[in-house]
């Protein structure tokens, strides 16, 4: 199931309310659902909803869409220059001429480790 990071807070709160009707007041489920709804209201009222949406995209998106490319390069020489510049973060996923690589820090140097991008993988059977 794909999650919508741009969810409608009011719609979610209404759904939580509908689910909550199935549980007795004071039950652990009732408490958990009230906490979840209250957290959404808190985020909205304190203008933190955009921050939460960014968190939601990062941690709850399907694995294929979570593989976000940090940098794209048309050539290996261009990518190597970026790596040598010292600004490459460890673990960053990059695309070099359409192929995926992860930036890794080794004991004495930085390298690119071949990491196929989702679009490079064969479709599931």
Coordinates of C-alpha atoms in Angstrom, one line a residue:
X1 CA 0.0 0.0 0.0
X2 CA 1.3 3.4 -0.9
X3 CA 0.9 6.1 1.8
X4 CA -0.1 9.6 0.9
X5 CA 2.4 12.0 2.6
X6 CA 0.0 14.9 1.8
X7 CA -2.8 13.4 3.8
X8 CA -5.8 15.5 4.9
X9 CA -5.5 15.9 8.6
X10 CA -9.2 16.4 9.1
X11 CA -10.0 13.3 7.1
X12 CA -7.5 11.3 9.2
X13 CA -9.0 12.6 12.5
X14 CA -12.5 11.7 11.3
X15 CA -11.3 8.1 10.5
X16 CA -9.6 7.9 13.9
X17 CA -12.9 9.0 15.5
X18 CA -14.8 6.3 13.5
X19 CA -12.3 3.6 14.6
X20 CA -12.5 4.9 18.2
X21 CA -16.2 4.3 18.4
X22 CA -15.5 0.6 18.4
X23 CA -13.6 0.7 21.7
X24 CA -14.9 1.4 25.2
X25 CA -14.0 4.7 26.7
X26 CA -10.9 4.4 28.9
X27 CA -9.6 1.3 27.1
X28 CA -5.9 1.2 25.9
X29 CA -7.2 1.5 22.3
X30 CA -9.3 4.6 23.2
X31 CA -6.3 6.2 24.8
X32 CA -3.9 5.4 21.9
X33 CA -6.4 6.8 19.3
X34 CA -6.9 10.0 21.3
X35 CA -3.1 10.5 21.5
X36 CA -2.7 9.9 17.8
X37 CA -5.5 12.4 16.9
X38 CA -4.2 14.9 19.5
X39 CA -0.7 14.7 18.0
X40 CA -2.0 15.5 14.5
X41 CA -3.9 18.5 15.9
X42 CA -0.8 19.7 17.8
X43 CA 1.3 19.5 14.7
X44 CA -1.2 21.5 12.7
X45 CA -1.8 24.1 15.4
X46 CA 2.0 24.6 15.9
X47 CA 2.7 24.8 12.2
X48 CA 4.8 21.7 12.3
X49 CA 2.8 19.7 9.8
X50 CA 5.2 20.3 6.9
X51 CA 8.1 19.0 9.1
X52 CA 6.1 15.9 9.9
X53 CA 5.2 15.4 6.2
X54 CA 8.9 15.4 5.4
X55 CA 9.5 12.9 8.2
X56 CA 6.6 10.8 6.9
X57 CA 8.0 10.8 3.4
X58 CA 11.5 9.7 4.6
X59 CA 10.4 6.9 6.9
X60 CA 7.1 5.6 5.6
X61 CA 7.4 5.8 1.8
X62 CA 7.7 2.5 0.0
X63 CA 11.3 1.4 -0.4
X64 CA 11.5 2.2 -4.1
X65 CA 10.3 5.7 -3.6
X66 CA 12.4 6.2 -0.5
X67 CA 15.6 5.7 -2.5
X68 CA 16.1 9.4 -3.2
X69 CA 19.2 10.3 -5.2
X70 CA 21.1 13.1 -3.5
X71 CA 23.2 14.0 -6.5
X72 CA 23.2 13.2 -10.2
X73 CA 26.2 13.3 -12.4
X74 CA 26.6 12.8 -16.2
X75 CA 30.1 11.3 -15.9
X76 CA 32.3 9.4 -13.4
X77 CA 34.9 12.2 -13.6
X78 CA 32.3 14.8 -12.5
X79 CA 31.3 12.5 -9.6
X80 CA 34.9 11.8 -8.6
X81 CA 35.5 15.6 -8.4
X82 CA 32.4 16.0 -6.1
X83 CA 33.6 13.1 -3.9
X84 CA 37.1 14.7 -3.7
X85 CA 35.6 18.1 -2.7
X86 CA 34.8 16.7 0.8
X87 CA 31.1 17.7 0.7
X88 CA 29.8 14.1 -0.1
X89 CA 27.9 12.7 2.9
X90 CA 28.5 9.1 3.9
X91 CA 25.7 6.9 2.8
X92 CA 24.4 9.3 0.1
X93 CA 22.8 7.7 -3.0
X94 CA 24.1 9.2 -6.2
X95 CA 23.4 8.6 -9.9
X96 CA 26.4 8.5 -12.3
X97 CA 25.4 8.3 -15.9
X98 CA 22.2 6.6 -14.9
X99 CA 23.7 4.1 -12.5
X100 CA 23.3 4.2 -8.8
X101 CA 26.2 4.3 -6.3
X102 CA 26.4 4.9 -2.5
X103 CA 29.1 7.1 -1.0
X104 CA 31.1 5.2 1.6
X105 CA 33.9 6.2 3.9
X106 CA 36.7 3.7 4.1
X107 CA 39.5 4.0 6.6
X108 CA 41.7 6.2 4.3
X109 CA 39.5 7.3 1.5
X110 CA 36.0 7.9 0.2
X111 CA 34.6 5.6 -2.5
X112 CA 31.5 4.9 -4.6
X113 CA 29.9 1.5 -3.9
X114 CA 27.7 0.2 -6.7
X115 CA 24.0 0.3 -5.6
X116 CA 21.4 -0.2 -8.3
X117 CA 18.7 2.4 -8.4
X118 CA 15.1 1.1 -8.2
X119 CA 14.6 1.8 -12.0
X120 CA 17.7 -0.4 -12.7
X121 CA 16.2 -3.4 -11.1
X122 CA 14.1 -5.9 -13.1
X123 CA 10.3 -5.7 -12.4
X124 CA 9.1 -8.2 -9.8
X125 CA 7.6 -11.4 -11.2

